[in-house]
Amino acid sequence: MASARSSRTLRLALRQASAPRVQQRTFISAVNSASRPAVKQAAVSSFVQQARGVKTVDFAGDKEKVYERDDWPRDKLLEYFKNDTLALIGYGSQGHGQGLNLRDNGLNVIVGVRKNGASWKEAEQDGWVAGTNLFDIDEAIGKGTIIMNLLSDAAQSETWPHIKPMLTKGKTLYFSHGFSPVFKAQTGVEVPKDIDVILVAPKGSGRTVRTLFREGRGINSSFAVFQDVTGKADEKAQALGVAIGSGYLYKTTFEKEVHSDLYGERGCLMGGIHGMFLAQYEVLRENGHSPSEAFNETVEEATQSLYPLIGQNGMDYMYAACSTTARRGAIDWSKKFKDTLKPVFEELYDSVKTGKETQRTMEYAGRKDYREAFEKEMEEIREMEIWRAGKAVRSLRPENA
Ligand SMILES: NC(=O)c1ccc[n+]([C@@H]2O[C@H](COP(=O)([O-])OP(=O)(O)OC[C@H]3O[C@@H](n4cnc5c(N)ncnc54)[C@H](OP(=O)(O)O)[C@@H]3O)[C@@H](O)[C@H]2O)c1
């Protein structure tokens, strides 16, 4: 679609967009700075003071408080959690990312998983030691003061009758998704009335939680309070958000978090975009275009050139960076797509809010053969012509050639 000139503009913009950024201050740098002479320490402290993070940010006219990690320097975190044992239950994608970040931040964290399951082995590979900071689930909950429930959402429901009696007064219950308590009618997760219940939900995979932390950056997360019995639940959620590796924290509610999350992943993040790709590709193929042409014009140019520009600089910048011809047509057709798709999004939001999506998830995850069923669906997607063509196109990228 783009002209040669605009392609050059795009390539240049992409190079700029992907240039490494100046490294920001991190807890790792804070750890290193802890061993420097006192005079340097003073300089570091004043920097922390000046860079204090809570900010009111104007998001398109909507003023919102945003919390950031400079609010919780490492010393403050260590002091705040000095009497706590963080028991991280489950070691999937989030368990791995959050657990290792907590450990690197120097907090007293233990992992609780099924003995000799896949997660147990993965935790051992990541350096957690059985009997020292790796336990079975019951033992970890017994030792923990803050119970971080990072089991799969279906497992949170399945294990709840067993786990609930162990969540005694004085403990805090933490989630990374509002799913279980919000949809308690389907999940059965009715939280005890006498404990704080909080949430920190990283906006990305646990792998990204870890890589961004290691790069000295931090993932965006939302945080929320479901139940505050101590009067400290809000600040505890902020502190934990920073401790697990968030850069910025946005306040929300459990309900809003789960509604937006389920909606987004079914819509523009995954389901909707996959549907758009398939529809566009099929029409191109039905009109005699080759698989490579249909794939390049549908997925490759989108993901390799245009979407990163939207991410870095916004939609107007991307429109401005393409040819007049492309821009005119795209602006005209965007209205038709919006009007056609809006009822679908309304139906989707309703399906999320009424718990229909939760019901479907629980039924699916409750099937004994759900791993096999999932693998079968993945195989079907892998074998679609569009994604087979994509595999060939990707193999020609400079880094793969
Ligand atoms: N993944 C993401 O991108 C993401 C992002 C934000 C928030 N979240 C939320 O974070 C939480 C954890 O998600 P995740 O993706 O990290 O984990 P996950 O892969 O969905 O769950 C993995 C953990 O659940 C355990 N598990 C599964 N069934 C079990 C059972 N019946 N009994 C005991 N343990 C069981 C597994 O242990 P075994 O190995 O022993 O089976 C494993 O440790 C969820 O609430 C999710 O919604 C996830």
Coordinates of C-alpha atoms and ligand atoms in Angstrom, one line a residue:
M1 CA 0.0 0.0 0.0
A2 CA 2.7 2.5 1.0
S3 CA 4.7 4.4 -1.8
A4 CA 8.5 4.0 -2.0
R5 CA 8.9 7.4 -0.3
S6 CA 6.5 6.6 2.5
S7 CA 8.1 3.2 2.9
R8 CA 11.5 5.0 3.5
T9 CA 9.8 7.3 6.0
L10 CA 8.3 4.3 7.7
R11 CA 11.6 2.5 7.9
L12 CA 13.3 5.6 9.3
A13 CA 10.6 6.1 11.9
L14 CA 10.8 2.4 12.8
R15 CA 14.5 2.6 13.3
Q16 CA 14.0 5.6 15.6
A17 CA 11.2 3.9 17.4
S18 CA 13.3 0.8 18.1
A19 CA 16.5 2.7 19.1
P20 CA 17.5 1.9 22.7
R21 CA 16.2 4.3 25.3
V22 CA 18.2 5.9 28.0
Q23 CA 18.1 3.5 30.9
Q24 CA 15.8 4.5 33.7
R25 CA 16.5 4.1 37.4
T26 CA 15.7 0.7 38.6
F27 CA 15.8 -1.3 41.8
I28 CA 18.7 -3.2 40.4
S29 CA 20.6 0.1 40.1
A30 CA 19.3 1.0 43.5
V31 CA 20.8 -2.3 44.8
N32 CA 24.1 -1.5 43.2
S33 CA 24.0 2.0 44.6
A34 CA 23.5 0.7 48.1
S35 CA 27.2 -0.4 48.2
R36 CA 28.6 3.0 47.1
P37 CA 30.2 5.5 49.5
A38 CA 28.0 7.7 51.7
V39 CA 28.5 10.8 49.7
K40 CA 27.0 9.1 46.6
Q41 CA 24.3 7.6 48.8
A42 CA 23.2 11.2 49.7
A43 CA 23.0 12.1 46.0
V44 CA 21.0 9.0 45.3
S45 CA 18.5 9.7 48.1
S46 CA 17.9 13.3 47.0
F47 CA 17.3 12.0 43.4
V48 CA 14.7 9.6 44.8
Q49 CA 13.1 12.5 46.7
Q50 CA 13.0 14.7 43.6
A51 CA 11.7 11.9 41.4
R52 CA 8.9 11.0 43.7
G53 CA 6.4 9.3 41.6
V54 CA 2.7 9.8 42.4
K55 CA 1.4 12.1 39.6
T56 CA -1.9 13.4 38.4
V57 CA -1.9 12.8 34.7
D58 CA -4.4 14.3 32.3
F59 CA -5.6 11.4 30.1
A60 CA -7.5 13.2 27.4
G61 CA -9.3 15.5 29.9
D62 CA -9.7 12.8 32.5
K63 CA -7.4 13.5 35.4
E64 CA -6.1 10.4 37.1
K65 CA -3.5 9.6 39.8
V66 CA -0.7 7.4 38.5
Y67 CA 1.6 5.7 40.9
E68 CA 5.2 4.7 40.0
R69 CA 8.0 2.8 41.4
D70 CA 10.0 5.8 42.6
D71 CA 7.3 6.1 45.3
W72 CA 8.6 2.8 46.7
P73 CA 12.4 2.8 46.8
R74 CA 13.9 -0.6 47.7
D75 CA 14.7 0.4 51.3
K76 CA 11.1 1.4 51.8
L77 CA 9.8 -1.8 50.3
L78 CA 12.1 -3.9 52.5
E79 CA 11.0 -2.0 55.6
Y80 CA 7.3 -2.2 54.6
F81 CA 7.4 -6.0 54.1
K82 CA 10.0 -6.8 56.8
N83 CA 7.5 -8.9 58.8
D84 CA 5.8 -10.5 55.8
T85 CA 6.3 -13.8 54.0
L86 CA 5.0 -13.5 50.5
A87 CA 3.6 -17.0 49.5
L88 CA 3.3 -17.1 45.8
I89 CA 0.9 -19.9 44.9
G90 CA 1.3 -21.2 41.3
Y91 CA 4.3 -20.9 39.1
G92 CA 3.0 -20.3 35.6
S93 CA 3.9 -17.3 33.5
Q94 CA 3.0 -14.7 36.2
G95 CA 4.4 -16.8 39.1
H96 CA 7.7 -17.0 37.3
G97 CA 7.9 -13.3 36.5
Q98 CA 6.6 -11.9 39.7
G99 CA 8.4 -14.4 41.9
L100 CA 11.8 -13.8 40.4
N101 CA 11.3 -10.0 40.6
L102 CA 10.3 -10.2 44.2
R103 CA 13.3 -12.4 45.0
D104 CA 15.7 -10.0 43.2
N105 CA 14.1 -7.1 45.2
G106 CA 15.2 -8.9 48.3
L107 CA 11.8 -9.7 49.8
N108 CA 11.0 -12.8 51.7
V109 CA 9.2 -14.8 49.1
I110 CA 8.4 -18.5 48.9
V111 CA 6.7 -20.5 46.2
G112 CA 3.9 -23.0 46.7
V113 CA 3.0 -25.5 43.9
R114 CA 2.0 -29.1 43.4
K115 CA 4.8 -31.4 44.4
N116 CA 6.5 -32.8 41.3
G117 CA 4.2 -31.1 38.8
A118 CA 5.6 -29.2 35.9
S119 CA 5.7 -26.0 37.9
W120 CA 7.7 -27.6 40.7
K121 CA 10.4 -28.6 38.2
E122 CA 10.4 -25.1 36.6
A123 CA 10.7 -23.4 40.0
E124 CA 13.7 -25.7 40.8
Q125 CA 15.3 -24.7 37.5
D126 CA 14.9 -21.1 38.5
G127 CA 16.7 -21.7 41.7
W128 CA 13.9 -22.1 44.2
V129 CA 15.0 -24.7 46.8
A130 CA 12.7 -27.4 48.1
G131 CA 12.2 -27.0 51.9
T132 CA 13.8 -23.5 51.9
N133 CA 11.7 -21.4 49.6
L134 CA 9.8 -24.0 47.6
F135 CA 6.9 -25.9 49.3
D136 CA 3.7 -27.6 48.4
I137 CA 0.7 -25.4 48.3
D138 CA -0.7 -26.0 51.8
E139 CA 2.7 -25.6 53.5
A140 CA 3.4 -22.3 51.6
I141 CA 0.0 -20.9 52.5
G142 CA 0.6 -21.9 56.1
K143 CA 3.9 -20.0 56.2
G144 CA 2.7 -17.0 54.2
T145 CA 1.2 -13.7 55.5
I146 CA 0.5 -12.4 52.0
I147 CA -1.0 -15.2 49.8
M148 CA -0.5 -14.5 46.1
N149 CA -2.9 -16.7 44.3
L150 CA -1.3 -17.1 40.9
L151 CA -2.9 -20.5 40.0
S152 CA -4.7 -20.6 36.7
D153 CA -8.1 -19.0 37.0
A154 CA -9.8 -22.4 36.6
A155 CA -7.5 -23.9 39.3
Q156 CA -8.3 -21.0 41.7
S157 CA -11.9 -22.1 41.5
E158 CA -11.2 -25.8 41.7
T159 CA -8.8 -25.5 44.7
W160 CA -10.9 -22.8 46.6
P161 CA -12.8 -25.1 49.0
H162 CA -9.4 -26.5 50.1
I163 CA -7.6 -23.2 50.3
K164 CA -10.3 -21.0 51.8
P165 CA -10.1 -22.3 55.4
M166 CA -6.3 -21.6 55.4
L167 CA -6.8 -17.9 54.7
T168 CA -7.1 -16.9 58.4
K169 CA -7.4 -13.5 59.9
G170 CA -4.3 -11.4 59.5
K171 CA -3.4 -12.8 56.1
T172 CA -3.8 -10.9 52.9
L173 CA -5.1 -12.4 49.7
Y174 CA -3.7 -11.2 46.4
F175 CA -4.8 -11.9 42.8
S176 CA -3.5 -10.8 39.4
H177 CA -7.0 -10.9 37.9
G178 CA -10.4 -10.0 39.2
F179 CA -11.9 -13.1 37.6
S180 CA -12.4 -15.4 40.7
P181 CA -13.9 -13.1 43.2
V182 CA -16.0 -11.0 40.7
F183 CA -17.6 -14.0 39.1
K184 CA -18.1 -15.8 42.4
A185 CA -21.4 -17.2 41.3
Q186 CA -19.6 -19.3 38.7
T187 CA -16.2 -19.7 40.4
G188 CA -17.4 -20.2 44.0
V189 CA -14.6 -17.9 45.2
E190 CA -16.3 -16.2 48.1
V191 CA -13.5 -14.5 50.0
P192 CA -13.4 -14.6 53.9
K193 CA -14.8 -11.4 55.4
D194 CA -11.9 -10.7 57.7
I195 CA -8.9 -10.3 55.4
D196 CA -7.6 -7.7 53.0
V197 CA -8.1 -8.8 49.3
I198 CA -6.1 -6.9 46.7
L199 CA -5.1 -7.2 43.1
V200 CA -2.1 -6.2 40.9
A201 CA -2.7 -7.1 37.3
P202 CA 0.3 -6.6 35.0
K203 CA -0.8 -5.6 31.5
G204 CA 1.2 -8.3 29.7
S205 CA 2.7 -11.8 30.0
G206 CA 4.7 -12.8 33.0
R207 CA 7.6 -13.2 30.7
T208 CA 7.4 -9.5 29.9
V209 CA 7.1 -8.7 33.6
R210 CA 10.5 -10.3 34.0
T211 CA 12.2 -9.0 30.9
L212 CA 11.2 -5.4 31.5
F213 CA 12.4 -5.6 35.1
R214 CA 15.7 -7.0 34.0
E215 CA 16.1 -4.3 31.4
G216 CA 15.6 -1.7 34.2
R217 CA 12.1 -0.8 33.0
G218 CA 8.8 -1.8 34.4
I219 CA 5.5 -3.1 33.1
N220 CA 2.3 -1.1 33.4
S221 CA -0.1 -2.7 35.9
S222 CA -3.5 -2.0 37.3
F223 CA -4.1 -2.4 41.0
A224 CA -7.3 -2.6 43.0
V225 CA -8.8 -3.3 46.5
F226 CA -11.7 -5.7 46.8
Q227 CA -11.8 -5.7 50.6
D228 CA -10.0 -3.5 53.1
V229 CA -10.2 -4.6 56.7
T230 CA -6.9 -3.1 57.9
G231 CA -7.2 0.3 56.3
K232 CA -3.9 -0.5 54.6
A233 CA -5.0 -2.5 51.6
D234 CA -4.6 0.3 49.1
E235 CA -1.0 1.1 50.0
K236 CA -0.2 -2.6 50.3
A237 CA -1.4 -3.1 46.7
Q238 CA 0.8 -0.2 45.5
A239 CA 3.8 -1.5 47.3
L240 CA 3.3 -5.1 46.0
G241 CA 2.8 -3.7 42.5
V242 CA 6.2 -2.1 42.6
A243 CA 7.8 -5.1 44.3
I244 CA 6.7 -7.5 41.5
G245 CA 8.2 -5.2 38.9
S246 CA 5.6 -2.6 37.8
G247 CA 6.8 0.7 36.4
Y248 CA 3.5 2.5 36.6
L249 CA 0.4 1.6 38.5
Y250 CA -3.2 2.6 37.5
K251 CA -5.9 2.3 40.1
T252 CA -9.0 0.4 39.1
T253 CA -11.6 -1.9 40.7
F254 CA -11.7 -5.7 40.5
E255 CA -14.8 -5.5 38.3
K256 CA -13.4 -3.0 35.9
E257 CA -10.2 -5.0 35.6
V258 CA -11.8 -8.2 34.8
H259 CA -14.4 -6.7 32.5
S260 CA -11.8 -4.8 30.5
D261 CA -9.4 -7.6 30.4
L262 CA -11.8 -10.3 29.2
Y263 CA -13.3 -7.8 26.7
G264 CA -9.9 -6.7 25.3
E265 CA -8.4 -10.1 24.8
R266 CA -11.5 -11.3 22.9
G267 CA -11.5 -8.0 20.9
C268 CA -8.6 -6.0 19.5
L269 CA -5.9 -7.8 21.4
M270 CA -6.5 -11.2 19.9
G271 CA -9.9 -12.5 18.8
G272 CA -11.1 -9.5 16.9
I273 CA -7.7 -8.9 15.2
H274 CA -7.5 -12.6 14.2
G275 CA -11.0 -12.4 12.7
M276 CA -10.1 -9.2 10.7
F277 CA -6.9 -10.9 9.4
L278 CA -8.8 -14.0 8.3
A279 CA -11.6 -12.0 6.6
Q280 CA -9.2 -9.8 4.7
Y281 CA -7.0 -12.7 3.7
E282 CA -9.9 -14.8 2.4
V283 CA -11.3 -12.0 0.2
L284 CA -7.8 -11.4 -1.3
R285 CA -7.4 -15.2 -2.0
E286 CA -11.0 -15.4 -3.5
N287 CA -10.0 -12.6 -5.9
G288 CA -6.9 -14.4 -7.2
H289 CA -4.1 -13.0 -5.1
S290 CA -1.3 -15.4 -4.1
P291 CA -0.8 -16.5 -0.5
S292 CA 2.3 -14.4 -0.2
E293 CA 0.7 -11.3 -1.5
A294 CA -2.4 -11.8 0.7
F295 CA -0.3 -12.4 3.8
N296 CA 2.1 -9.5 3.2
E297 CA -0.8 -7.1 2.7
T298 CA -2.7 -8.4 5.7
V299 CA -0.3 -9.4 8.5
E300 CA 3.3 -8.7 7.6
E301 CA 3.1 -5.0 6.8
A302 CA 0.7 -4.5 9.7
T303 CA 2.9 -6.1 12.4
Q304 CA 6.3 -5.2 11.0
S305 CA 5.7 -1.7 9.8
L306 CA 2.5 0.0 10.7
Y307 CA 1.4 -1.2 14.1
P308 CA 4.7 -0.4 15.7
L309 CA 4.3 3.1 14.5
I310 CA 0.8 3.4 16.0
G311 CA 2.3 2.1 19.3
Q312 CA 5.2 4.6 19.3
N313 CA 3.5 7.7 18.0
G314 CA -0.3 7.3 17.6
M315 CA -2.7 6.9 14.7
D316 CA -2.3 10.4 13.3
Y317 CA 1.4 9.9 13.0
M318 CA 1.0 6.6 11.1
Y319 CA -1.6 8.2 8.8
A320 CA 0.8 11.1 8.2
A321 CA 3.7 8.7 7.4
C322 CA 1.8 6.9 4.6
S323 CA 0.9 8.0 1.1
T324 CA -2.0 10.3 0.4
T325 CA -3.7 7.5 -1.5
A326 CA -3.4 5.1 1.5
R327 CA -4.4 7.8 4.0
R328 CA -7.6 8.9 2.1
G329 CA -8.9 5.4 1.7
A330 CA -8.0 4.3 5.3
I331 CA -9.7 7.3 6.9
D332 CA -12.9 6.8 4.8
W333 CA -13.1 3.1 5.5
S334 CA -12.4 3.3 9.2
K335 CA -15.8 4.8 9.8
K336 CA -17.6 1.9 8.0
F337 CA -15.5 -0.6 10.0
K338 CA -16.3 1.2 13.3
D339 CA -20.0 1.3 12.6
T340 CA -20.2 -2.3 11.5
L341 CA -18.1 -3.6 14.3
K342 CA -19.5 -1.6 17.2
P343 CA -22.6 -3.8 17.7
V344 CA -20.2 -6.8 17.8
F345 CA -18.2 -5.1 20.5
E346 CA -21.4 -4.3 22.4
E347 CA -22.5 -7.9 22.3
L348 CA -19.0 -8.9 23.5
Y349 CA -19.0 -6.5 26.4
D350 CA -22.4 -7.7 27.4
S351 CA -21.3 -11.3 27.2
V352 CA -18.4 -10.5 29.5
K353 CA -20.4 -8.5 32.0
T354 CA -23.2 -11.0 32.4
G355 CA -20.7 -13.8 33.1
K356 CA -21.4 -15.7 29.9
E357 CA -17.7 -15.6 29.0
T358 CA -16.8 -16.8 32.4
Q359 CA -19.2 -19.7 32.2
R360 CA -17.7 -20.7 28.9
T361 CA -14.2 -20.5 30.3
M362 CA -15.0 -22.5 33.3
E363 CA -16.8 -25.2 31.3
Y364 CA -13.9 -25.4 28.9
A365 CA -11.2 -25.4 31.5
G366 CA -13.2 -27.9 33.6
R367 CA -13.0 -30.6 30.8
K368 CA -10.7 -33.4 31.5
D369 CA -9.3 -33.2 28.0
Y370 CA -8.9 -29.5 27.8
R371 CA -5.2 -29.5 27.1
E372 CA -5.7 -31.9 24.2
A373 CA -8.7 -29.9 22.9
F374 CA -6.6 -26.7 23.1
E375 CA -3.7 -28.3 21.2
K376 CA -6.2 -29.5 18.5
E377 CA -7.4 -26.0 18.0
M378 CA -3.8 -24.7 17.8
E379 CA -3.0 -27.3 15.3
E380 CA -6.0 -26.2 13.2
I381 CA -4.8 -22.6 13.3
R382 CA -1.2 -23.6 12.5
E383 CA -2.4 -25.5 9.5
M384 CA -4.5 -22.6 8.1
E385 CA -3.2 -21.4 4.8
I386 CA -2.7 -17.8 6.1
W387 CA -0.4 -19.0 8.9
R388 CA 1.5 -21.5 6.7
A389 CA 2.1 -18.6 4.2
G390 CA 3.2 -16.5 7.2
K391 CA 5.7 -19.1 8.3
A392 CA 7.3 -18.9 4.8
V393 CA 7.2 -15.1 4.8
R394 CA 8.9 -14.9 8.2
S395 CA 11.6 -17.3 7.1
L396 CA 12.7 -14.6 4.6
R397 CA 13.2 -11.9 7.2
P398 CA 16.8 -10.8 7.3
E399 CA 17.2 -12.1 10.8
N400 CA 15.9 -15.6 9.8
A401 CA 17.3 -15.8 6.2
Ligands
LIG1 N1 -0.5 -15.1 31.7 C1 -0.7 -13.8 31.6 O1 -0.4 -13.2 30.6 C2 -1.4 -13.1 32.7 C3 -1.4 -11.7 32.7 C4 -2.0 -11.0 33.7 C5 -2.7 -11.7 34.7 N2 -2.7 -13.1 34.7 C6 -3.4 -13.8 35.8 O2 -2.4 -14.3 36.6 C7 -2.9 -15.5 37.2 C8 -2.0 -16.7 36.9 O3 -1.9 -16.9 35.4 P1 -0.7 -17.6 34.7 O4 -0.9 -17.4 33.3 O5 0.6 -17.2 35.3 O6 -0.9 -19.1 35.2 P2 -1.4 -20.4 34.5 O7 -0.4 -20.8 33.5 O8 -2.8 -20.1 34.0 O9 -1.4 -21.3 35.7 C9 -0.4 -22.1 36.1 C10 -0.3 -22.6 37.5 O10 -1.5 -23.1 37.9 C11 -1.2 -24.4 38.5 N3 -2.4 -25.3 38.5 C12 -3.2 -25.6 37.4 N4 -4.2 -26.4 37.8 C13 -3.9 -26.7 39.1 C14 -4.6 -27.5 40.1 N5 -5.7 -28.2 39.8 N6 -4.1 -27.5 41.3 C15 -3.0 -26.9 41.7 N7 -2.3 -26.1 40.8 C16 -2.8 -26.0 39.5 C17 -0.1 -24.9 37.7 O11 0.7 -25.9 38.4 P3 1.2 -27.3 37.7 O12 2.4 -26.9 36.9 O13 1.5 -28.1 38.9 O14 0.0 -27.8 36.8 C18 0.7 -23.6 37.5 O15 1.6 -23.4 38.6 C19 -4.3 -15.7 36.6 O16 -5.2 -15.2 37.5 C20 -4.3 -14.9 35.3 O17 -5.5 -14.5 34.9 C21 -2.1 -13.7 33.7

